[in-house]
Coordinates of C-alpha atoms and ligand atoms in Angstrom, one line a residue:
M147 CA 124.8 79.4 204.7
K148 CA 124.4 78.7 208.4
L149 CA 126.3 76.0 209.8
S150 CA 123.1 74.1 210.8
V151 CA 121.7 74.1 207.6
G152 CA 124.9 72.7 206.2
A153 CA 124.7 70.0 208.8
G154 CA 121.1 69.2 208.1
L155 CA 121.5 68.9 204.5
A156 CA 124.5 66.8 205.3
G157 CA 122.0 64.6 207.4
V158 CA 119.6 64.3 204.3
A159 CA 122.3 63.3 202.0
A160 CA 123.5 60.7 204.4
A161 CA 120.0 59.2 204.7
A162 CA 119.7 59.4 200.8
V163 CA 122.8 57.4 200.7
A164 CA 121.3 54.9 203.3
V165 CA 118.0 54.7 201.5
G166 CA 119.9 54.1 198.1
V167 CA 122.5 51.5 199.1
A168 CA 119.7 49.6 201.0
E169 CA 117.6 49.1 197.9
A170 CA 120.8 48.0 196.2
V171 CA 121.4 45.4 198.7
A172 CA 117.4 44.5 198.7
V173 CA 117.9 43.3 195.2
V174 CA 119.4 40.2 196.9
T175 CA 117.4 40.0 200.2
G176 CA 114.0 41.0 198.7
P177 CA 112.5 44.2 197.8
L178 CA 110.4 44.9 200.9
T179 CA 113.6 44.5 203.3
A180 CA 114.7 47.8 202.4
P181 CA 113.7 50.4 204.9
L182 CA 111.4 52.6 202.8
P183 CA 109.0 49.9 201.4
A184 CA 109.4 48.1 204.9
V185 CA 108.2 51.1 207.0
G186 CA 105.8 51.9 204.5
G187 CA 104.3 48.6 204.5
V188 CA 104.2 48.6 208.4
V189 CA 102.4 51.9 208.1
V190 CA 99.9 50.4 205.6
D191 CA 99.3 47.3 207.9
N192 CA 98.9 49.8 211.1
V193 CA 97.0 52.9 210.1
P194 CA 93.5 53.1 211.3
G195 CA 90.9 52.2 209.0
P196 CA 89.3 56.0 208.6
V197 CA 93.0 57.2 207.5
K198 CA 93.3 54.3 204.8
D199 CA 89.8 55.3 203.5
F200 CA 91.1 58.9 203.3
G201 CA 94.3 57.5 201.5
V202 CA 92.3 55.9 198.9
S203 CA 89.8 58.6 198.5
V204 CA 92.3 61.1 198.0
F205 CA 94.9 59.3 195.9
G206 CA 92.8 56.5 194.7
V207 CA 94.8 53.8 193.1
H208 CA 98.0 56.0 193.5
D209 CA 97.7 55.8 197.4
K210 CA 101.0 53.7 197.6
T211 CA 103.0 56.1 195.8
A212 CA 101.4 58.7 198.1
L213 CA 102.7 56.6 200.7
I214 CA 106.4 56.0 200.0
V215 CA 106.7 59.8 199.2
G216 CA 105.2 60.8 202.3
T217 CA 107.6 58.0 204.3
A218 CA 110.4 59.8 202.3
V219 CA 109.6 63.0 203.5
L220 CA 109.1 62.4 207.0
L221 CA 112.6 60.3 206.9
A222 CA 114.1 63.5 205.2
A223 CA 112.9 65.6 208.1
Y224 CA 114.1 63.2 210.7
A225 CA 117.4 63.2 208.8
Y226 CA 117.9 66.9 208.8
G227 CA 117.4 66.9 212.5
V228 CA 120.0 64.0 213.1
G229 CA 122.5 66.0 211.1
V230 CA 121.8 69.4 213.1
L231 CA 122.3 67.3 216.5
A232 CA 125.4 65.8 215.1
V233 CA 127.3 68.9 214.6
R234 CA 126.8 69.6 218.2
S235 CA 127.5 66.1 219.4
W236 CA 128.7 63.4 217.3
R237 CA 127.2 60.8 219.9
L238 CA 123.8 62.1 219.4
G239 CA 124.0 62.2 215.8
L240 CA 125.1 58.5 215.9
A241 CA 122.3 57.7 218.4
G242 CA 119.7 59.2 215.7
I243 CA 121.2 56.9 213.0
V244 CA 121.0 53.8 215.3
L245 CA 117.3 54.6 215.8
F246 CA 117.0 54.9 212.3
A247 CA 118.5 51.6 211.8
A248 CA 116.5 49.9 214.3
V249 CA 113.3 51.0 213.1
G250 CA 114.4 49.7 209.5
V251 CA 115.3 46.4 210.6
A252 CA 112.3 45.9 212.9
A253 CA 109.9 46.9 209.9
A254 CA 111.9 44.9 207.7
Q255 CA 111.4 41.6 209.7
T256 CA 107.6 41.9 209.7
R257 CA 107.5 41.7 205.7
H258 CA 106.4 38.5 204.1
D259 CA 109.9 38.2 202.2
A260 CA 112.1 38.7 205.1
G261 CA 114.6 36.0 205.0
V262 CA 117.4 35.4 207.6
F263 CA 119.0 38.3 205.9
A264 CA 116.1 41.0 206.0
W265 CA 118.4 43.3 208.3
L266 CA 121.0 43.4 206.0
P267 CA 120.1 46.6 203.7
T268 CA 119.4 48.9 206.4
V269 CA 122.4 47.9 208.5
V270 CA 124.5 48.2 205.4
G271 CA 122.7 51.6 204.4
A272 CA 123.3 53.0 207.7
A273 CA 127.0 52.0 208.2
L274 CA 127.3 53.9 205.0
A275 CA 125.4 56.8 206.1
V276 CA 127.8 57.3 209.3
V277 CA 130.5 57.6 207.1
V278 CA 128.9 59.8 204.9
L279 CA 127.8 62.2 207.6
R280 CA 131.3 62.2 209.2
V281 CA 132.9 63.3 205.8
L282 CA 130.2 66.1 205.3
L283 CA 130.0 67.5 208.4
D284 CA 133.8 67.9 208.4
R285 CA 133.4 69.9 205.2
A286 CA 130.4 71.7 206.7
G287 CA 132.7 73.0 209.6
S288 CA 134.2 75.4 207.5
L289 CA 130.7 76.9 206.8
V290 CA 130.0 79.6 209.2
T291 CA 127.6 82.5 209.3
E292 CA 129.2 85.8 208.1
Q293 CA 128.8 87.4 211.5
A294 CA 130.6 84.6 213.6
R295 CA 133.1 84.1 211.0
V296 CA 136.4 85.5 212.3
P297 CA 139.1 85.7 209.8
V298 CA 141.0 82.6 209.5
G299 CA 144.4 83.1 211.5
A300 CA 143.4 86.3 213.3
G301 CA 143.4 84.9 216.7
V302 CA 146.4 83.6 218.8
G303 CA 147.0 80.3 217.6
G304 CA 144.8 80.5 214.6
R305 CA 144.1 77.4 212.7
G306 CA 145.0 79.5 209.5
D307 CA 148.7 79.3 210.4
E308 CA 148.4 75.6 211.1
L309 CA 147.1 75.0 207.8
G310 CA 149.4 77.5 205.9
A311 CA 146.3 79.3 204.3
P312 CA 146.4 82.9 203.9
P313 CA 143.8 84.6 205.9
P314 CA 140.9 85.3 203.6
A315 CA 139.0 88.4 203.9
V316 CA 135.3 88.3 205.5
G317 CA 132.8 87.0 203.0
G318 CA 135.7 86.9 200.3
P319 CA 136.4 84.6 197.6
A320 CA 137.8 81.7 199.6
Y321 CA 134.4 81.5 201.6
V322 CA 132.1 81.4 198.6
D323 CA 134.8 78.7 197.4
D324 CA 134.0 76.8 200.6
R325 CA 130.2 77.3 199.9
R326 CA 130.5 75.9 196.3
Y327 CA 132.6 73.1 197.4
F328 CA 130.4 71.8 200.1
L329 CA 127.0 72.3 197.8
K330 CA 129.2 70.3 195.1
L331 CA 129.9 67.7 197.6
L332 CA 126.1 67.5 198.5
G333 CA 125.2 67.4 194.9
I334 CA 127.5 64.4 194.3
T335 CA 126.8 62.4 197.3
F336 CA 122.7 62.8 196.2
G337 CA 123.6 61.8 192.6
S338 CA 125.3 58.7 193.7
A339 CA 122.7 57.7 196.3
A340 CA 119.8 58.0 193.5
V341 CA 121.7 56.2 190.8
V342 CA 122.6 53.2 193.4
G343 CA 119.0 53.4 194.7
F344 CA 117.2 53.5 191.2
G345 CA 119.6 51.0 189.9
G346 CA 118.9 48.9 192.6
R347 CA 115.1 49.2 192.3
W348 CA 115.5 48.6 188.5
L349 CA 117.6 45.3 188.9
G350 CA 115.2 44.2 191.3
S351 CA 112.4 45.0 189.1
R352 CA 113.8 42.5 186.6
Q353 CA 113.9 39.7 189.0
T354 CA 110.1 39.5 188.6
V355 CA 108.1 36.4 187.7
T356 CA 107.5 38.1 184.3
A357 CA 109.2 35.1 182.7
A358 CA 107.5 32.3 184.5
R359 CA 104.3 34.2 183.6
D360 CA 105.0 34.4 179.9
D361 CA 105.7 30.6 180.0
V362 CA 102.1 29.7 181.1
V363 CA 99.8 28.0 179.0
L364 CA 96.3 28.1 180.2
P365 CA 94.3 25.3 179.9
A366 CA 91.4 25.0 177.6
P367 CA 88.1 25.5 179.6
R368 CA 85.7 22.5 180.0
Q369 CA 83.0 25.1 179.7
T370 CA 83.5 28.7 177.8
A371 CA 81.8 31.5 178.9
P372 CA 78.4 32.2 177.1
P373 CA 79.1 34.3 174.0
L374 CA 78.4 38.1 174.4
P375 CA 75.4 39.2 173.1
S376 CA 75.6 42.0 170.7
G377 CA 74.5 45.3 172.3
V378 CA 76.2 44.9 175.6
Q379 CA 77.9 48.1 175.0
V380 CA 76.3 51.4 175.0
P381 CA 78.5 54.1 173.1
G382 CA 79.9 56.6 175.5
V383 CA 79.6 54.2 178.4
T384 CA 82.6 52.8 180.2
P385 CA 83.7 49.5 178.3
Y386 CA 81.8 46.5 179.2
I387 CA 84.9 44.4 179.7
S388 CA 87.5 46.2 181.4
P389 CA 91.2 45.6 179.5
N390 CA 93.5 44.2 182.1
K391 CA 95.7 47.3 182.1
D392 CA 93.0 49.5 183.0
F393 CA 91.3 47.4 185.7
Y394 CA 91.2 48.8 189.0
R395 CA 94.0 47.7 191.4
I396 CA 93.5 47.8 195.3
D397 CA 95.5 45.9 197.7
T398 CA 97.6 46.4 200.6
A399 CA 101.0 45.3 198.9
L400 CA 103.4 48.2 198.4
I401 CA 105.4 45.9 195.7
P402 CA 102.9 42.9 194.2
P403 CA 104.2 39.6 195.6
Q404 CA 106.2 37.8 193.1
V405 CA 105.1 34.1 193.3
D406 CA 106.9 31.5 191.3
P407 CA 104.4 29.0 190.3
A408 CA 107.0 26.3 190.3
T409 CA 107.1 26.5 194.0
W410 CA 103.7 27.9 194.5
Q411 CA 101.0 25.7 196.6
L412 CA 97.6 26.0 197.7
R413 CA 96.7 24.5 201.0
I414 CA 92.8 23.8 202.0
H415 CA 92.7 22.9 205.7
G416 CA 91.1 23.7 208.9
M417 CA 87.7 22.4 209.7
V418 CA 87.7 19.8 206.9
R419 CA 87.7 16.2 207.0
N420 CA 90.0 16.0 203.8
P421 CA 92.6 18.6 203.8
I422 CA 94.2 19.1 200.2
T423 CA 97.4 20.5 199.1
L424 CA 97.7 21.5 195.2
T425 CA 100.6 22.3 193.2
W426 CA 100.4 24.6 189.9
E427 CA 100.4 21.6 187.7
Q428 CA 97.5 19.9 189.5
L429 CA 95.5 23.3 189.7
L430 CA 95.9 23.6 185.9
Q431 CA 94.7 19.8 185.5
R432 CA 91.5 20.6 187.4
P433 CA 88.4 21.2 185.2
M434 CA 88.5 25.0 184.3
I435 CA 85.3 27.3 183.2
E436 CA 85.2 30.5 182.1
R437 CA 82.9 33.5 183.4
Y438 CA 82.4 37.2 183.0
V439 CA 82.4 38.4 186.6
T440 CA 82.3 42.1 187.6
L441 CA 84.5 42.9 190.7
A442 CA 83.6 45.6 193.1
C443 CA 85.8 47.2 195.9
V444 CA 83.9 48.3 199.0
S445 CA 85.9 51.4 199.2
N446 CA 84.0 52.5 195.9
E447 CA 82.0 56.0 196.3
V448 CA 79.1 56.3 194.6
G449 CA 79.8 57.4 191.2
G450 CA 83.2 55.8 191.7
D451 CA 85.4 53.9 189.3
L452 CA 86.9 51.2 191.7
I453 CA 84.8 48.4 189.6
G454 CA 85.7 46.5 186.6
N455 CA 84.4 43.5 184.6
A456 CA 86.5 40.6 183.1
L457 CA 86.3 37.4 181.8
W458 CA 87.9 35.1 184.4
L459 CA 89.2 31.5 183.8
G460 CA 89.3 29.1 186.8
T461 CA 88.3 26.1 188.3
P462 CA 85.0 26.3 190.4
I463 CA 85.8 26.5 194.3
R464 CA 82.7 24.7 195.2
E465 CA 84.1 21.5 193.9
L466 CA 87.3 21.7 195.8
L467 CA 85.6 22.7 198.7
A468 CA 83.2 19.6 198.6
E469 CA 86.5 17.4 198.1
A470 CA 87.8 18.8 201.1
D471 CA 84.5 18.2 202.9
P472 CA 84.0 21.0 205.3
L473 CA 82.8 20.0 209.1
P474 CA 79.7 21.2 210.3
G475 CA 79.8 24.6 211.8
A476 CA 82.6 25.8 209.4
D477 CA 80.9 28.8 208.2
Q478 CA 83.7 30.7 207.0
V479 CA 86.1 30.2 204.4
V480 CA 89.5 32.0 205.3
Q481 CA 91.7 32.9 202.2
R482 CA 95.3 33.7 203.1
S483 CA 97.5 35.6 200.5
V484 CA 101.6 34.7 200.4
D485 CA 102.1 38.2 202.0
G486 CA 99.8 37.1 204.9
W487 CA 96.6 39.2 203.8
T488 CA 93.4 37.4 204.8
C489 CA 89.7 37.9 203.8
G490 CA 86.6 35.4 205.0
S491 CA 83.8 34.4 202.7
P492 CA 80.5 32.6 204.0
T493 CA 81.0 28.9 203.4
A494 CA 77.4 28.9 202.1
T495 CA 77.7 31.4 199.5
L496 CA 80.7 29.9 197.9
M497 CA 78.7 26.6 197.9
D498 CA 75.5 27.8 196.7
G499 CA 75.8 27.1 193.3
R500 CA 77.3 30.7 192.1
D501 CA 80.5 30.5 189.7
A502 CA 82.8 31.2 192.6
L503 CA 86.2 30.6 190.9
L504 CA 89.8 29.8 192.0
A505 CA 90.9 31.8 189.0
V506 CA 94.3 31.7 186.9
G507 CA 93.1 33.5 184.0
M508 CA 91.7 37.2 183.3
N509 CA 90.7 38.3 179.7
G510 CA 92.5 35.4 178.0
E511 CA 96.0 35.8 179.8
P512 CA 97.5 34.3 182.9
L513 CA 96.3 36.6 185.9
P514 CA 98.7 39.8 185.6
V515 CA 101.1 40.1 188.7
D516 CA 99.2 43.2 190.0
H517 CA 95.8 41.1 189.9
G518 CA 97.2 38.0 192.0
F519 CA 99.1 35.9 189.5
P520 CA 99.2 32.9 189.6
A521 CA 96.0 32.3 191.4
R522 CA 93.2 34.3 192.9
M523 CA 89.6 34.1 194.1
V524 CA 86.6 35.8 192.1
V525 CA 83.5 35.5 193.9
P526 CA 80.0 37.0 192.0
G527 CA 78.4 39.3 194.6
L528 CA 80.9 39.6 197.5
Y529 CA 83.1 42.9 197.8
G530 CA 86.8 42.1 197.2
Y531 CA 87.8 42.6 200.6
V532 CA 85.6 39.6 201.6
S533 CA 86.2 37.4 199.0
A534 CA 88.8 38.1 196.1
C535 CA 92.0 37.1 197.6
K536 CA 94.9 37.7 195.3
W537 CA 98.2 35.7 195.4
I538 CA 96.2 33.0 197.1
T539 CA 97.9 30.1 199.1
E540 CA 95.7 29.1 201.8
I541 CA 92.2 28.1 202.2
E542 CA 91.1 27.5 205.8
L543 CA 87.7 26.3 206.8
S544 CA 86.7 28.2 210.0
R545 CA 84.1 29.9 211.8
F546 CA 83.2 33.6 211.7
A547 CA 83.1 33.5 215.6
D548 CA 86.7 32.2 215.8
F549 CA 88.6 34.3 213.1
D550 CA 88.7 38.0 212.0
A551 CA 90.3 38.6 208.6
Y552 CA 92.3 41.5 207.9
W553 CA 89.8 44.5 207.5
V554 CA 87.7 43.3 210.1
P555 CA 89.7 44.5 213.2
R556 CA 90.3 47.7 211.0
G557 CA 86.3 48.6 211.3
W558 CA 84.8 46.9 208.3
S559 CA 81.7 44.1 208.4
Q560 CA 82.8 40.4 208.4
Q561 CA 80.2 39.9 205.7
A562 CA 79.5 42.1 202.7
P563 CA 77.5 41.5 199.7
I564 CA 77.8 43.9 197.2
K565 CA 74.8 46.4 197.2
T566 CA 72.9 47.5 194.4
E567 CA 74.2 50.6 192.6
S568 CA 74.2 52.5 189.5
R569 CA 76.3 55.3 187.9
I570 CA 76.0 58.0 185.2
D571 CA 78.9 57.8 182.8
T572 CA 77.7 60.2 180.1
P573 CA 77.2 63.3 180.5
R574 CA 80.1 63.8 183.1
D575 CA 79.3 65.8 186.0
G576 CA 79.6 69.5 185.0
A577 CA 79.5 69.1 181.2
D578 CA 77.7 71.0 178.4
R579 CA 75.1 69.9 176.3
K580 CA 73.0 71.5 173.3
A581 CA 69.3 71.4 174.0
G582 CA 67.5 68.7 172.0
T583 CA 67.8 64.9 172.6
V584 CA 71.1 64.0 174.7
T585 CA 72.1 60.4 175.4
V586 CA 72.3 59.7 179.0
G587 CA 73.9 56.3 179.7
G588 CA 76.0 54.2 182.5
V589 CA 76.4 51.1 184.3
A590 CA 74.3 49.4 187.0
W591 CA 75.2 46.4 189.0
A592 CA 73.8 44.0 191.5
Q593 CA 76.4 40.9 191.2
H594 CA 74.3 37.7 191.2
R595 CA 70.9 39.2 191.8
G596 CA 71.2 40.9 188.0
I597 CA 69.6 44.2 187.1
D598 CA 66.1 44.3 186.1
K599 CA 65.3 47.9 185.8
V600 CA 67.1 51.4 185.7
E601 CA 65.4 54.8 185.8
V602 CA 66.5 58.3 185.4
Q603 CA 65.2 61.5 186.8
V604 CA 65.8 64.7 185.7
D605 CA 65.5 67.7 188.3
D606 CA 62.7 66.8 190.4
G607 CA 60.6 65.2 188.0
A608 CA 59.0 61.7 187.6
W609 CA 61.3 58.7 187.2
A610 CA 61.4 57.4 183.7
E611 CA 62.6 54.1 182.8
A612 CA 66.0 53.7 180.8
T613 CA 66.7 51.2 178.2
L614 CA 68.6 48.2 179.4
A615 CA 71.7 47.0 177.1
A616 CA 72.1 43.3 176.7
T617 CA 74.0 41.6 179.4
V618 CA 75.8 38.2 179.7
S619 CA 74.8 37.1 182.8
S620 CA 73.4 38.5 186.2
D621 CA 77.1 38.4 187.6
T622 CA 78.2 41.2 185.7
W623 CA 77.2 45.1 185.6
R624 CA 74.9 46.3 182.8
E625 CA 74.8 49.1 180.6
W626 CA 71.8 51.4 180.2
S627 CA 70.8 54.6 178.1
Y628 CA 68.0 57.0 178.1
A629 CA 67.1 59.6 175.5
W630 CA 66.6 62.9 177.5
A631 CA 64.8 65.7 175.8
A632 CA 67.1 68.4 177.1
T633 CA 65.8 72.0 177.4
P634 CA 68.0 75.0 178.1
G635 CA 69.3 75.5 181.6
K636 CA 70.9 73.7 184.4
H637 CA 69.8 70.4 185.3
R638 CA 70.5 67.6 187.7
L639 CA 70.3 63.8 186.4
R640 CA 70.0 61.2 188.8
V641 CA 69.9 57.4 188.4
R642 CA 68.5 54.3 190.4
A643 CA 68.4 50.8 189.8
T644 CA 66.1 47.9 190.8
D645 CA 67.8 44.3 191.0
G646 CA 66.6 40.8 190.2
S647 CA 65.1 40.5 193.6
G648 CA 62.8 43.6 192.8
A649 CA 64.6 45.8 195.4
T650 CA 65.4 49.1 194.4
Q651 CA 68.5 50.8 195.2
T652 CA 68.3 52.9 198.3
S653 CA 68.3 56.7 198.3
T654 CA 70.0 56.7 201.8
P655 CA 73.5 58.1 201.3
A656 CA 76.1 55.7 203.1
S657 CA 80.0 56.1 203.1
P658 CA 81.9 53.1 202.2
A659 CA 82.7 52.1 205.6
P660 CA 81.5 49.5 207.0
D661 CA 80.3 47.8 204.5
G662 CA 79.7 49.6 201.0
A663 CA 78.7 53.0 200.0
S664 CA 75.0 53.7 199.0
G665 CA 72.8 56.2 197.4
W666 CA 71.8 57.9 194.0
H667 CA 74.4 59.0 191.7
A668 CA 73.8 62.4 190.6
V669 CA 75.4 64.8 187.7
S670 CA 74.5 68.3 186.7
V671 CA 74.6 69.3 183.4
D672 CA 74.5 72.6 181.4
V673 CA 72.2 72.8 178.4
A674 CA 72.6 75.8 176.0
Ligands
MTE116 N1 96.4 39.5 198.8 C1 95.5 40.5 198.5 N2 94.3 40.1 198.0 C2 93.4 41.3 198.1 C3 93.7 42.6 198.4 C4 94.7 42.8 199.3 O1 94.9 43.7 199.8 N3 95.7 41.7 199.3 N4 92.6 43.4 198.1 C5 91.2 42.8 198.0 C6 90.5 44.0 197.4 S1 89.9 45.4 198.9 C7 89.9 44.2 196.3 S2 88.6 45.3 196.1 C8 90.3 43.3 195.3 C9 90.7 44.1 193.9 O2 91.3 43.4 193.1 P1 92.0 43.9 191.7 O3 93.1 44.5 192.4 O4 92.5 42.8 191.0 O5 91.0 44.7 191.1 O6 91.4 42.4 195.6 C10 91.2 41.7 197.0 N5 92.1 40.9 197.2
MO117 MO1 88.5 46.8 197.9

């Protein structure tokens, strides 16, 4: 092993210690104050829109894991460089660690859970990294390349004499022992860093609001949802109601905010005559209704699955807004999450009579933490990024001309009603079928306008009307099926929907940015 390789590995091991120890300290100071999630969070907030879109399209709901792994890999490369530098000049090595600490501390300060001690995890981690790097480099000093290695004690005043060690043969057993010893030391360092780091993460994850959530007793609704008619579900198609554990999750939070309902408040202010502040107790006392609403993400590609349908329990937001009494001209309702994320919905849309909810329940449970516990917005007909604020703590009446919410400067439209779309769930793209009757099925959605017609086209044939399944309201997606007389060969199936306003889904393909994908979903099927 070359000295520089040993020094580089020593750098990486020191970084592992810094990150691991910082995770442990962050148990006390807040999970986002550790350098890895802090830097990751800054990256999330600052990457250009197209890069974020790329992340979502490649990694989907795993984009956060990909980001943390990516940040860790970059840090490892940097630390390797610091190690190599440090063996030449200890001062430069120290400077490298100080730079790491400065970046970590700066990033931690910007996180929503940053308290006065947000700097502590990085600083403690970096201080230990200095010690670990020094010790490892001293050990690595005995690792030299075979060519460069001069038998210890060979020269005048050789150190072998000072140490009283017998001069080993070149490449002999003592050399191998040195290397083994160093590698063992590295292993122990990495192992300890991992134990401390993952242990800290584990401890941190136990300090969640799960217990508070378990204690929540949801109020009975003043009005229950209309009963589900039979036949909402087409066999082989996505479940009509998405279970909470399978419900898609999209947000900018690397670690979902842990909001204690005991201290939670919602402030309704800005351009209103009558500002309101609600506690959790007060919110639960408001009249609640239950509604099925299908949520959709603007990043959903044609044929994609960033869409889900749930039974929400919440209080109608239009009643709260009416109490707050917006001033004329307040055309935007800005919603702000505890982590600073914002979205803006048209005031007119929230007050036009649709069941826009300040929701506390999802499919019969309190909101899962990932989906906004204790409270979030759900608005039928608007994409999530302009309406569905999770972990909501503020509603500010404003003007579109005066305020751009989170995604707007990143290249997305201020306003974004959900586009009429449809998807084929069965057969899957590339599936094989036997000739004869093949059931084609899927979902179609145009929230708040409703779905009036779905048509299927085989190859370049005429569009044929599919059978619509029952639905509970115009605010959810609608399943459909079509009995296809399949003939042998390779076929392409396409689908298009017509909404309650009579408009047929456009064939023009558009990518998600700036206001939602469009085009017809197609699958190809091999019929034998
Ligand atoms: N606080 C917060 N709320 C948020 C977001 C976010 O990043 N932060 N993302 C929005 C987006 S883009 C969508 S599509 C929906 C997704 O809600 P879900 O994760 O419950 O499916 O949440 C919205 N609410
Ligand atoms: Mo989204």
